[in-house]
XYZ file of C-alpha atoms in Angstrom:
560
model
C 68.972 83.079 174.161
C 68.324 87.106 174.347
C 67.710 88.715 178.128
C 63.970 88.310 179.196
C 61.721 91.429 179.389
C 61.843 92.981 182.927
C 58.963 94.785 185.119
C 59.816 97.148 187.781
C 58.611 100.013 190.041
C 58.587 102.860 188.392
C 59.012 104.955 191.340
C 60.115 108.457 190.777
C 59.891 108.438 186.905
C 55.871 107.793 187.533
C 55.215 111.418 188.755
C 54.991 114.155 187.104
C 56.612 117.273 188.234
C 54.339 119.337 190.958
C 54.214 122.579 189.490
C 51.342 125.745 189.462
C 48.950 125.370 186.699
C 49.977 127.316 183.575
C 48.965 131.333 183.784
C 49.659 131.933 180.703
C 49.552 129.655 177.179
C 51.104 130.386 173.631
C 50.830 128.483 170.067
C 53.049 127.744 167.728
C 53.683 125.027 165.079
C 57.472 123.649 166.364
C 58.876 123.801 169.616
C 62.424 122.944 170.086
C 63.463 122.390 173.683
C 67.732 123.134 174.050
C 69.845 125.784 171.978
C 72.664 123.524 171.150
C 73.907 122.618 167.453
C 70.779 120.533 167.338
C 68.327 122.458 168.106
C 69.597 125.226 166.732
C 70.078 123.673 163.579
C 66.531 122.544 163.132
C 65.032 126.025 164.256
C 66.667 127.308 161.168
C 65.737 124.406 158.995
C 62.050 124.817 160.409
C 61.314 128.487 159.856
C 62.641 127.667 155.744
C 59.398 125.392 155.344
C 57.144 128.505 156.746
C 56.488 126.854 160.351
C 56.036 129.093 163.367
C 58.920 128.149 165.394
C 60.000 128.342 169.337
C 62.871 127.955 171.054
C 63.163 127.151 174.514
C 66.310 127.463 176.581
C 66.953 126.794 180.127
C 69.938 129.653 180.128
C 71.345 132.094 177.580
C 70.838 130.740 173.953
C 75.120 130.156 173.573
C 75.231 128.455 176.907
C 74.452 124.615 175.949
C 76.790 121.959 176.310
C 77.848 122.392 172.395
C 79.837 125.585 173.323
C 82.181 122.850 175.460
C 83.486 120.633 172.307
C 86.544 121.085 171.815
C 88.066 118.754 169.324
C 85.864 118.824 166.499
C 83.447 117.335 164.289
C 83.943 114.294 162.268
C 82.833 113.632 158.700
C 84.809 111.859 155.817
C 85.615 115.446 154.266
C 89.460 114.884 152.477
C 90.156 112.951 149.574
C 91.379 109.673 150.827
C 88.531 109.489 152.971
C 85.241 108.024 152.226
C 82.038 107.633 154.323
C 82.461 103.540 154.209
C 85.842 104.447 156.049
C 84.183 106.565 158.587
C 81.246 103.846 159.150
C 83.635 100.882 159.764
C 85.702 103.582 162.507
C 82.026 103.983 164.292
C 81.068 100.727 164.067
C 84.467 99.311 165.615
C 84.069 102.156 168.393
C 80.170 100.729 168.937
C 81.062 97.579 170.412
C 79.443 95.625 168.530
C 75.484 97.642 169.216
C 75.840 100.120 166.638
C 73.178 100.541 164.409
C 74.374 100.241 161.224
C 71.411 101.631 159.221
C 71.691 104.677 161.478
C 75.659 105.143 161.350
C 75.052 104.960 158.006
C 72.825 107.912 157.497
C 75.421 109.895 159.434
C 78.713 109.226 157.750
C 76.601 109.721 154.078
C 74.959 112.951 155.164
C 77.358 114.231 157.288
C 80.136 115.862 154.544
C 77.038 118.328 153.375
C 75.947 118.735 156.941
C 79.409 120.024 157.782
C 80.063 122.218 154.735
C 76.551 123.906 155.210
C 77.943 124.996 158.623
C 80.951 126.773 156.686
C 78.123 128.096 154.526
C 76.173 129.884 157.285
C 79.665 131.252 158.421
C 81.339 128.318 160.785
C 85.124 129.654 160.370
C 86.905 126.077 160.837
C 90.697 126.218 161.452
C 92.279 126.029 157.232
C 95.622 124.920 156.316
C 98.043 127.428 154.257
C 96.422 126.577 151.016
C 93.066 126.907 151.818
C 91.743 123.807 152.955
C 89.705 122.826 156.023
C 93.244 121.353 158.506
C 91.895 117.900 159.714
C 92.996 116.115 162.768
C 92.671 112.281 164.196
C 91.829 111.565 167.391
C 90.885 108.065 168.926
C 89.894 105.214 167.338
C 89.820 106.827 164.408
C 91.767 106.139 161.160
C 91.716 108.831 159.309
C 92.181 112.446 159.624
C 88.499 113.402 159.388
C 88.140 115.682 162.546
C 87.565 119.789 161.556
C 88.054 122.090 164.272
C 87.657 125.689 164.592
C 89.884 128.247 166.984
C 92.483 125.342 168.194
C 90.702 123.476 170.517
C 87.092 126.087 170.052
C 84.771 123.825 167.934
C 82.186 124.172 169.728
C 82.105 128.076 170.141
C 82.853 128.641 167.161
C 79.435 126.862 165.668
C 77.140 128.093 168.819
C 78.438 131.563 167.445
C 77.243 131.332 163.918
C 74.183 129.421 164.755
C 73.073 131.763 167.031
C 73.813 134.991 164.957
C 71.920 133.393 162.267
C 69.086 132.663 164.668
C 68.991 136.216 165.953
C 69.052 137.100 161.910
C 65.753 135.677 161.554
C 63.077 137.640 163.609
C 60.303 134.909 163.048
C 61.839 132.666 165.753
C 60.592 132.801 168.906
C 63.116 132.905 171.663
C 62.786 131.939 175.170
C 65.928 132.251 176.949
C 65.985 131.237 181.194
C 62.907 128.978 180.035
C 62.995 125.603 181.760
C 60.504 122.951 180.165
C 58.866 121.360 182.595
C 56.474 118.049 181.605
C 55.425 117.624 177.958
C 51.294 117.772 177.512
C 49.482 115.306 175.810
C 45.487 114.470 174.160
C 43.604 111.514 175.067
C 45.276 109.642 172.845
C 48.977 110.133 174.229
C 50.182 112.405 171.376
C 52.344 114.848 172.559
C 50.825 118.662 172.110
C 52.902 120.980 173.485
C 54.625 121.753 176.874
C 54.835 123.817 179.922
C 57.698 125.730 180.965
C 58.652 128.405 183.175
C 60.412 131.179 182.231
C 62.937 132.852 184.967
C 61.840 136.652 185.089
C 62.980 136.720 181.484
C 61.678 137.114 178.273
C 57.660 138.201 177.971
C 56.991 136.053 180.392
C 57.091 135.079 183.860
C 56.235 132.132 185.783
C 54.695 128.918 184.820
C 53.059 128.781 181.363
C 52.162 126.510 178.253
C 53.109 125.904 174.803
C 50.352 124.734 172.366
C 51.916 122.147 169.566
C 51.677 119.538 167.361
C 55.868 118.836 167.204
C 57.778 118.801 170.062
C 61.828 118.808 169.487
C 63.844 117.308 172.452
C 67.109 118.784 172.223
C 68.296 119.367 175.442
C 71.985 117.737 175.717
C 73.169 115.421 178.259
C 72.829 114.006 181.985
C 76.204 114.933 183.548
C 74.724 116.208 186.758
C 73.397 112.912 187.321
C 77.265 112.477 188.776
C 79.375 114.023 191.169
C 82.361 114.724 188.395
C 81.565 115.456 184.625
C 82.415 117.599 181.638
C 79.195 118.610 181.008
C 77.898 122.503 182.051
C 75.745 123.060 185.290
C 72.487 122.969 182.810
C 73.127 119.321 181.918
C 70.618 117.785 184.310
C 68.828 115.204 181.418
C 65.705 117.670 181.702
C 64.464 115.936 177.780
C 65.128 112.359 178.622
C 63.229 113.043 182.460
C 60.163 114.338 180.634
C 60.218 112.060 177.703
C 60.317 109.084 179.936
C 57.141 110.814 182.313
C 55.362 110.700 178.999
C 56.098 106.982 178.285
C 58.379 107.352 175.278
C 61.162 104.876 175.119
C 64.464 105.030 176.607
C 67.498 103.154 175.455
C 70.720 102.220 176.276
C 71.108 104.508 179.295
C 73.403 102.467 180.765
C 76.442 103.388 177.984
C 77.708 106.565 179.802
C 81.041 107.323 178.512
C 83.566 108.745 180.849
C 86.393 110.658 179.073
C 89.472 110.007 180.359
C 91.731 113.020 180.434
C 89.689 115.372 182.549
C 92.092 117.230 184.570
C 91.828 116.491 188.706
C 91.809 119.248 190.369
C 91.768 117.147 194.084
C 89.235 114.763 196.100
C 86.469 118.065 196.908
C 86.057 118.726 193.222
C 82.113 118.581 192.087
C 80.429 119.346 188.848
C 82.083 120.573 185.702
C 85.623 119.481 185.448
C 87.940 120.816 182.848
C 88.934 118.888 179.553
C 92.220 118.097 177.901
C 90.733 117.392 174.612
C 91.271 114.014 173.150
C 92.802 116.008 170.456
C 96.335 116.694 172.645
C 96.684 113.328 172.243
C 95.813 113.281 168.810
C 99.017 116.023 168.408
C 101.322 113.376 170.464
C 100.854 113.787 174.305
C 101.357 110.373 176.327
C 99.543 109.595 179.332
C 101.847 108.629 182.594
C 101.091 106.294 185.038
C 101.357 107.654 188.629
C 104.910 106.654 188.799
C 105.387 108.279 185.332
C 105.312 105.330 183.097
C 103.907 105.028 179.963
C 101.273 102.278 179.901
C 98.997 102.697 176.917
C 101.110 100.737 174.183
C 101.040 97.696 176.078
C 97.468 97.837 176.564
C 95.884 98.801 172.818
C 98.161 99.109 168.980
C 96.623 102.862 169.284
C 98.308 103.195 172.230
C 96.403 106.777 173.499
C 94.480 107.131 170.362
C 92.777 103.808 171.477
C 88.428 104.346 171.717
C 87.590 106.365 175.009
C 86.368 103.356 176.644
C 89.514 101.596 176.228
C 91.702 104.221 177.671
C 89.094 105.474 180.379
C 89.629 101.774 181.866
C 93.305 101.551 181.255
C 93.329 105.230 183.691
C 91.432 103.765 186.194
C 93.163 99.876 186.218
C 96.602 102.356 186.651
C 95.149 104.672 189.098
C 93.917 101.188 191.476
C 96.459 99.607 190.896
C 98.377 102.271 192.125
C 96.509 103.414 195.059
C 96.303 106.607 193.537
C 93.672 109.867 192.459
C 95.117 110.702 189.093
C 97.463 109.680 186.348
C 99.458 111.937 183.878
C 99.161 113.255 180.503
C 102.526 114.758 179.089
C 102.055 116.548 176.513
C 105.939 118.726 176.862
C 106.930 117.579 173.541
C 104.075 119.437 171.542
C 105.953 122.489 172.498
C 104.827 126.025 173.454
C 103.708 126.881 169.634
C 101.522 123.725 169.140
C 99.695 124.487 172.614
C 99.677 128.052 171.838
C 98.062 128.041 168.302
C 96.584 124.416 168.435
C 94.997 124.587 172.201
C 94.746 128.039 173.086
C 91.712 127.560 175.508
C 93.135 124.556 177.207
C 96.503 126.127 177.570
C 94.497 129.318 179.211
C 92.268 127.377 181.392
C 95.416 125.197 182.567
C 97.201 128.026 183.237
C 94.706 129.363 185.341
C 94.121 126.266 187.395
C 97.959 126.419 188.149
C 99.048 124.264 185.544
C 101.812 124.967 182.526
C 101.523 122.457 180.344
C 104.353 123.289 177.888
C 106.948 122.362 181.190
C 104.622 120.417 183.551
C 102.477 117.239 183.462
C 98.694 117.422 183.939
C 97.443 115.775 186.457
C 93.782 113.459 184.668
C 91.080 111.611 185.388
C 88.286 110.053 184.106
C 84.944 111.945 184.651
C 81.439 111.492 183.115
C 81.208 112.976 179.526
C 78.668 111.652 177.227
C 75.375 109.867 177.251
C 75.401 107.449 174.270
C 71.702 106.241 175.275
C 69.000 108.678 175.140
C 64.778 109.220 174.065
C 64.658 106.705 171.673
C 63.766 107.572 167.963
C 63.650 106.158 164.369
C 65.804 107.416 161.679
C 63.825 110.377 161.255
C 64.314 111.445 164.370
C 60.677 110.491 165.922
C 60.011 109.234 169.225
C 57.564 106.552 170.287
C 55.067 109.157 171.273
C 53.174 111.147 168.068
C 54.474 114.512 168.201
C 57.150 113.836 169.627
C 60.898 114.354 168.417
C 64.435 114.097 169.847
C 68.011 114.785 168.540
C 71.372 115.047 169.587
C 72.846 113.883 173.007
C 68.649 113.899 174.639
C 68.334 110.489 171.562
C 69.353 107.444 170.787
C 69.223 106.734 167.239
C 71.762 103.563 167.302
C 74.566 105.789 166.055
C 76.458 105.123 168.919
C 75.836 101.644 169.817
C 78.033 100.850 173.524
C 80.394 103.267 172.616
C 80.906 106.953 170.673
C 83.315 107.508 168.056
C 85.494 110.817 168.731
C 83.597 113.685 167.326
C 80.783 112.219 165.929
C 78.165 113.774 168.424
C 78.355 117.702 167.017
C 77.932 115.385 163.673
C 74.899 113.302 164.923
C 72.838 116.514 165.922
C 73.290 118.469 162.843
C 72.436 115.650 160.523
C 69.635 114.567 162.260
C 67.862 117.487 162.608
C 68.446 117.797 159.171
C 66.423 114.150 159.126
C 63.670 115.447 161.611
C 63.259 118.462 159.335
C 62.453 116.120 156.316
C 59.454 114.923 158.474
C 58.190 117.996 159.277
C 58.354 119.010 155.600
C 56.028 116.338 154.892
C 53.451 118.397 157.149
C 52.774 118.619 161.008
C 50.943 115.678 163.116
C 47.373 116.943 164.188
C 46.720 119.113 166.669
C 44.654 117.958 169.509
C 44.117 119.348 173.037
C 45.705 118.224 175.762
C 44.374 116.886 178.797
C 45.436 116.793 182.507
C 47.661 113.509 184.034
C 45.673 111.662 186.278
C 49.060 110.700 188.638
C 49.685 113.289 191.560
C 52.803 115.150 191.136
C 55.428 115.591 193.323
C 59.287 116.734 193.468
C 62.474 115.916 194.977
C 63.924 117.953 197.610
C 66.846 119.766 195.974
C 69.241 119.072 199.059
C 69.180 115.223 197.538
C 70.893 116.429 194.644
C 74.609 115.860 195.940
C 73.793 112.659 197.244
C 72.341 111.371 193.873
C 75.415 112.292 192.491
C 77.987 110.839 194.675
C 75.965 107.551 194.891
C 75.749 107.261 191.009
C 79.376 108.210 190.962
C 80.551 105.648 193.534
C 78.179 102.852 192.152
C 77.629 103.424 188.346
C 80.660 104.840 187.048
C 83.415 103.522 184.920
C 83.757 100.294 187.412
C 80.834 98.961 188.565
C 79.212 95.520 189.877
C 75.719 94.529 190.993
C 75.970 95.533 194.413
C 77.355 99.010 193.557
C 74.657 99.466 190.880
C 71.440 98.264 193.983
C 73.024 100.114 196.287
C 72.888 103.777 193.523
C 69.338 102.591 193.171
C 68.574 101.419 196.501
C 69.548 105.064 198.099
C 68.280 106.946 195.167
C 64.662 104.856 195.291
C 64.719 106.259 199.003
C 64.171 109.257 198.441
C 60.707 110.647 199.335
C 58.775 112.766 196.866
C 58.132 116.175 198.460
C 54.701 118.657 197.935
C 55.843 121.876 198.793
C 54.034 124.789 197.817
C 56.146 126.823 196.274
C 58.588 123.994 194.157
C 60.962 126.184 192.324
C 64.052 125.617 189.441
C 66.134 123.802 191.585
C 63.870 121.034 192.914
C 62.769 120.343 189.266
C 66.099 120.062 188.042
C 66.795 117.784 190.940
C 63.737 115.403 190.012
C 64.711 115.192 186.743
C 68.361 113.738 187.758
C 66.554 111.354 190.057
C 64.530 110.460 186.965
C 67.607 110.016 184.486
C 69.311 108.737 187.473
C 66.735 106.161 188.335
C 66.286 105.162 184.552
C 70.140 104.639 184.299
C 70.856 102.049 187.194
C 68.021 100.234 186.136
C 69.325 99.147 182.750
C 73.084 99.093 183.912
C 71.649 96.347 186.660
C 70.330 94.872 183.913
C 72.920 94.577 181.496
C 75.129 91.441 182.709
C 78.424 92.105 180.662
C 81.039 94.439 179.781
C 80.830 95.941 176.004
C 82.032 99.404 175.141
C 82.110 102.107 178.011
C 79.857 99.535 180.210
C 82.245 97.718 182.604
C 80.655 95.816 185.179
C 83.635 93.965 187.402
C 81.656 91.307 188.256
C 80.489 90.155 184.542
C 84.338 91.070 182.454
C 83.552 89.462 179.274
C 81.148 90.771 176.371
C 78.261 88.058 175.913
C 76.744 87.546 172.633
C 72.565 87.252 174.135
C 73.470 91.031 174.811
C 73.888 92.257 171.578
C 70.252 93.922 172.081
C 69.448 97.509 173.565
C 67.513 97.806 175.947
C 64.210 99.911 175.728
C 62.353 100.980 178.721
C 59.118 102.750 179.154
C 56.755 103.577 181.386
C 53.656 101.975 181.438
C 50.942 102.587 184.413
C 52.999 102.773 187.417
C 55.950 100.287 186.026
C 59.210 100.512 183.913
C 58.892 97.722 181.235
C 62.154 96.934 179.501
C 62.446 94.697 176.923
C 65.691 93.516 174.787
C 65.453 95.610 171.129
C 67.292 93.718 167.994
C 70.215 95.762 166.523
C 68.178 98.089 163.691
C 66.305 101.454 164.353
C 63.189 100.752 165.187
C 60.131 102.013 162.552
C 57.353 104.404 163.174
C 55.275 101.625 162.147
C 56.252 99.053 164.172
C 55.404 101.923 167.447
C 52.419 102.994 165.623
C 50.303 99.984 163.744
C 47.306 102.100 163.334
């Protein structure tokens, strides 16, 4: 017996956002939303088929969450590694909710995807004779993990796909753009969106963007909680306005925590720093509070176990002890290994008053990745014509409950690369749009903190049914504001209420523990819940229904 389809109150994720009426509209064939590695990726891969391309980016163009990887990205590039090895690692990692058709696309495409990256200029980290050095990290069981400047990854790729952006004049840039609500014809195809652009760029103020594809790129939801990894732009801005527009959202709910983030004390908010999985990939141990190790008695990979796995092992330690934190030691690397390996995190540390060469680093677990997402096909198309998402803003069943190590830099090159296949096949038509018939409305941007601390407190690593209502019970309490002047902040803020909303509605749902979802009061993984969950809006509900484990078709959304 599968879970029964479930009807709700929409509530916040009915409205669209209050904002001016555009001033000012532009055209264009392809316009990606976020300047991370996947949609920078398929701006490039765009402009080769001859499309008119935008880019629209809610800070500088280097400032997405991609910069912020540092370990690595994962693809079965040595010898004694093949992509079958790779898709049995992500599949184990999944939880059992992977989907395998999907995983699959990623582990074959992924070697070329990576070695194009060293083709546009990517300068990954070699070993003395030339080769790209490869690292582990958890729940992997290979070395299949490249990484560029130490612990830089990330950088390192923003920087060549953003010089190689700026190479090609054709590309239209807006930079301290936020989109705002996507635009759709009578028919519910998306055609374009609005945005509004800072005081920079051409423009100013609230305007609209005429087209037939519209990329959702736009990273993560780690404002949605009071601690995270994720940069002060990661508000789920894509996911908010894909689910206003009635595409369909999955497997929110699997919200992985990472669990060496260091603590820097009980007022801490926002972006944490990271001690990269990879530390413990080189050897560091993690300490319980009373310096113990604990992690081989829990899992036979010890601190290489999946993130999930540790990320509760951290937190059972830190209750058990009464305490804030736990410990990674990582004083037998030595000074050269953190020197030349982990540079950045040996900087940063520093900074923050910690030397980890002599001293233990105080961790905890903090929100780090959204495994759910927009919903799309293997192509990369969302249940709405027109409509496209990639990287961290989809959910393509890569991930399934849980993600592998390194594999999300991975998922949004190569499916961009699978989104720009699509578009090579020609654009969807271009209608006009027309005007929502719901009011809009916004959340007051003082509610942002306490969105955070209540999704924190009731839908983090450990969480129950009455922690989950009472998230969603103070969050669905909020009352929608009409102010006349609604500005950044207060759109940002609606959007986590959105995301937030969206994400305590399927964790209620979801009666078990599998993969980074851990609900106290249900401890055991139940086989009727090997099904996403896909949610969309329809009139003034959220309709979720239990999806089997494949990517879903375009024809099975679109039977016309």
């Amino acid at each position: 017996m599968t879970p029964e389809a479930v009807r709700r109150d929409a509530g916040i994720v009915g409205v669209p956002l209050l904002a001016p009426a555009p001033g000012w509209y532009e055209e264009c064939d392809v316009v990606i939303v976020g300047s991370g590695i996947a949609g920078l990726s398929l701006a490039l891969y765009a402009r080769t088929l001859g499309y008119r391309v935008m880019v629209v980016t809610k800070s500088r163009v280097e400032h997405g969450s991609t910069q912020w990887a540092q370990g690595g990205i994962a693809a079965a590039l040595d010898e004694d590694d093949s992509p079958d090895d790779h898709l049995r690692d992500t599949l184990i990692a999944g939880a059992g909710l992977c989907d395998e058709d999907a995983v699959r696309v990623l582990v074959t495409h992924g070697p070329g995807a990576v070695r194009e990256l060293v083709d546009l200029g990517t300068r990954f980290d070699r070993t003395s004779g030339g080769d790209l050095a490869l690292t582990r990290e958890g729940g992997h069981l290979r070395d299949r993990i490249a990484h560029a400047g130490g612990d830089a990854t990330g950088r390192e790729i923003v920087r060549a796909l953003v010089r190689a952006v700026h190479d090609d004049s054709d590309i239209v840039l807006y930079e301290q753009a936020l989109a705002l609500d996507l635009l759709r014809d009578d028919r519910g195809a998306v055609q374009g969106l609005t945005l509004h652009v800072m005081g920079q760029g051409q423009r100013d103020g609230v305007g609209a963007v005429l087209a037939p594809a519209v990329v959702l790129a736009t990273g993560g939801l780690g404002q949605v909680f009071a601690a995270t990894t994720n940069p002060r732009v990661a508000t789920g801005d894509g996911m908010a306005m894909a689910a206003r527009a009635g595409a369909v959202m999955s497997d929110l709910e699997f919200v992985q925590f990472h669990p060496t983030v260091m603590w820097l004390g009980p007022a801490a908010r926002g972006q944490q720093p990271l001690i990269s999985e990879a530390v413990r990939g080189e050897g560091a141990v993690l300490l319980d509070p009373h310096g113990r190790r604990f992690m081989p008695d829990i899992h036979p990979l010890a601190e290489l176990a999946p993130r999930d796995v540790v990320a509760k092992a951290v937190m059972g330690s830190m209750r058990e002890a009464g305490a804030s934190h736990v410990w990674l030691d990582g004083r037998a690397l030595g000074a050269e290994v953190w020197q030349q390996r982990f540079p950045t995190i040996l900087a940063r540390s520093r900074e923050l008053g910690v030397d980890p060469v002599t001293e233990l680093i105080p961790v905890a677990p903090a929100q780090h990745y959204a495994s759910g997402g927009v919903r799309t096909d293997l192509s990369g198309r969302a249940s709405r014509k027109g409509l496209f998402a990639c990287g961290e803003a989809a959910c393509t069943g890569v991930h399934g409950a849980n993600r592998l190590a390194s594999n999300s830099l991975l998922e949004g090159l190569v499916f961009s690369e699978q989104i720009a296949e699509v578009l090579a096949r020609g654009l969807p038509q271009r209608r006009d749009p027309v005007a929502p018939a719901t009011a809009p409305a916004v959340v007051d941007v003082a509610a942002r903190p306490l969105i955070q601390q209540a999704m924190s407190d009731g839908v983090g690593v450990l969480r129950s049914a009455d922690s989950i209502a009472g998230a969603a019970a103070e969050i669905a309490g909020l009352p929608p504001r009409f102010p006349s002047d609604p500005a950044t902040e207060s759109w940002e803020t609606t959007n986590v209420a959105v995301v937030a909303t969206l994400l305590a509605h399927q964790a209620g749902n979801r009666t078990e523990t599998r993969g980074s979802h851990w609900r106290e009061d249900f401890p055991e993984a139940s086989d009727r819940w090997r099904v996403h969950q896909a949610t969309r809006l329809v009139d003034a509900e959220l309709v979720t229904e239990p999806t089997p484990l494949h990517t879903p078709t375009w024809e099975a959304w679109h039977d016309e």
